[in-house]
XYZ file of C-alpha atoms in Angstrom:
184
model
C 15.957 15.500 -0.933
C 15.994 13.726 2.382
C 15.753 9.974 2.623
C 12.232 10.339 4.008
C 11.092 12.520 1.126
C 12.619 10.111 -1.372
C 10.894 7.120 0.251
C 7.507 8.824 0.254
C 7.618 10.577 -3.120
C 5.577 7.849 -4.859
C 2.488 9.045 -2.987
C 2.428 12.374 -4.880
C 1.294 13.911 -1.604
C 3.246 16.547 0.289
C 5.402 15.285 3.124
C 3.577 15.940 6.407
C 5.364 18.549 8.524
C 5.260 16.269 11.552
C 7.587 13.788 9.801
C 10.169 16.492 9.205
C 10.196 17.269 12.918
C 11.293 13.734 13.830
C 14.866 12.647 14.361
C 16.489 10.766 11.438
C 16.341 7.473 13.342
C 12.623 7.978 13.976
C 12.074 8.867 10.318
C 13.861 5.671 9.294
C 11.591 3.608 11.551
C 8.546 5.170 9.875
C 10.008 4.506 6.424
C 10.613 0.864 7.352
C 7.072 0.566 8.729
C 5.589 2.076 5.552
C 7.730 -0.197 3.355
C 6.533 -3.258 5.289
C 2.914 -2.082 5.165
C 3.031 -1.433 1.414
C 4.757 -4.771 0.793
C 2.118 -6.621 2.795
C -0.776 -4.855 1.065
C 0.627 -5.251 -2.449
C 1.935 -8.802 -2.127
C 0.981 -10.710 -5.257
C 0.049 -7.690 -7.397
C 2.997 -8.123 -9.754
C 1.940 -11.701 -10.425
C -1.655 -10.563 -10.950
C -0.532 -7.869 -13.415
C 1.558 -10.465 -15.242
C -1.373 -12.883 -15.436
C -3.750 -10.205 -16.719
C -1.240 -9.100 -19.358
C -1.022 -12.699 -20.583
C -4.795 -13.223 -20.572
C -5.690 -10.070 -22.508
C -3.505 -11.223 -25.406
C -6.324 -13.611 -26.278
C -9.213 -11.150 -25.941
C -9.968 -8.767 -28.823
C -9.217 -5.088 -28.199
C -12.812 -4.073 -28.916
C -13.808 -6.101 -25.845
C -10.907 -5.180 -23.552
C -10.792 -1.407 -24.150
C -14.354 -0.535 -23.002
C -14.046 -2.844 -19.982
C -10.701 -1.329 -19.080
C -11.905 2.266 -19.304
C -15.063 1.613 -17.331
C -13.840 -0.808 -14.662
C -10.071 -0.596 -14.245
C -8.388 2.270 -12.438
C -5.524 3.878 -14.348
C -2.910 2.825 -11.778
C -3.951 -0.833 -12.194
C -3.976 -0.524 -15.997
C -0.456 0.918 -15.802
C 0.694 -2.023 -13.678
C -0.638 -4.430 -16.295
C 0.866 -2.365 -19.104
C 4.301 -2.535 -17.520
C 4.120 -6.343 -17.647
C 3.293 -6.351 -21.366
C 5.711 -6.157 -24.232
C 6.190 -2.655 -25.620
C 4.364 -3.673 -28.799
C 1.371 -5.040 -26.891
C 1.230 -1.959 -24.634
C 1.445 0.279 -27.717
C -1.509 -1.517 -29.268
C -3.638 -0.641 -26.261
C -2.233 2.888 -26.053
C -3.364 3.569 -29.620
C -6.917 2.491 -28.808
C -7.472 4.020 -25.365
C -9.359 7.307 -24.988
C -6.897 10.178 -24.639
C -7.877 11.276 -21.118
C -7.764 7.735 -19.756
C -4.424 7.029 -21.429
C -3.075 10.250 -19.949
C -4.028 9.042 -16.465
C -2.492 5.625 -17.119
C 0.707 7.176 -18.465
C 1.390 9.009 -15.215
C 1.824 5.628 -13.491
C 4.166 4.162 -16.113
C 7.939 4.388 -15.925
C 9.119 7.388 -17.982
C 11.526 5.343 -20.085
C 8.836 2.772 -20.946
C 6.374 5.566 -21.687
C 8.892 7.076 -24.119
C 9.249 3.700 -25.868
C 5.472 3.360 -26.153
C 5.145 6.892 -27.547
C 7.865 6.142 -30.071
C 5.924 3.148 -31.388
C 2.440 4.667 -31.301
C 0.663 5.760 -34.464
C 1.886 9.252 -35.271
C -1.556 10.856 -35.013
C -2.255 9.286 -31.590
C 1.187 10.174 -30.260
C 0.816 13.801 -31.372
C -2.604 14.084 -29.753
C -1.193 12.653 -26.531
C 1.795 15.014 -26.561
C -0.414 18.026 -27.226
C -2.805 17.002 -24.433
C 0.033 16.447 -21.957
C 1.598 19.807 -22.822
C -1.697 21.473 -21.967
C -2.521 19.483 -18.832
C 0.610 17.775 -17.459
C 3.684 19.611 -18.714
C 6.060 18.328 -16.019
C 5.025 14.730 -16.705
C 5.667 15.186 -20.410
C 9.073 16.739 -19.733
C 9.924 13.721 -17.573
C 9.004 11.422 -20.475
C 10.629 13.719 -23.060
C 14.018 13.238 -21.458
C 13.852 9.634 -22.774
C 12.333 10.315 -26.212
C 14.254 9.814 -29.422
C 14.865 12.849 -31.637
C 11.936 12.047 -33.940
C 9.415 12.231 -31.087
C 11.217 15.113 -29.403
C 10.691 17.124 -32.596
C 6.941 16.590 -32.183
C 7.207 18.001 -28.653
C 9.285 20.919 -29.944
C 6.641 21.670 -32.558
C 3.908 22.110 -29.942
C 5.618 23.482 -26.823
C 6.178 27.086 -25.798
C 9.284 27.442 -23.645
C 10.427 30.243 -21.326
C 12.002 33.137 -23.210
C 15.047 33.678 -21.010
C 17.788 31.239 -20.087
C 17.705 32.692 -16.558
C 14.360 30.928 -16.088
C 16.102 27.575 -16.568
C 19.148 27.959 -14.338
C 17.906 25.600 -11.624
C 15.122 23.902 -13.564
C 15.164 20.090 -13.139
C 14.337 19.620 -16.847
C 16.919 22.106 -18.107
C 18.761 19.565 -20.293
C 15.691 18.369 -22.186
C 14.338 21.924 -22.490
C 17.619 23.075 -24.024
C 17.512 20.140 -26.455
C 13.910 20.998 -27.406
C 14.870 24.652 -27.826
C 17.618 23.681 -30.300
C 15.032 21.770 -32.344
C 12.643 24.701 -32.625
């Protein structure tokens, strides 16, 4: 992966062909410009997420959850979640509607997401895993690489893996897939 692709991967958009045609020094100037632009536009968001995570501690879940689902975009909810303790984030994860939580989870660090899954109520965690296997397999494999064996067994119970090892030779999730395969 080039430095440009690495710098722009957070957008989940394909790298425009025109950027690949530029010289490395020109690409670096664009990366620096984008970094400065993003920094300027997001200045203060971390503090806002931190403040919201502290405020919602004092508001009952039955009030926060409907407001969150209706008025807060998943990326913002994920930013707030990442400022919470794992236990507090897990409490919300257990109560959020599955589809909304799935959207939120795609904006949370994979390691943190694995911790949250590990602490969720078993029934909710299994529903989430099953949903992600059906709709966002790659995302779940990214998270699965950080799951403990107990939760990885839940994944192994629900996932269907490629039949042949040849299919995994260059697969980026080969290690976790092999571990899941051993558990099946």
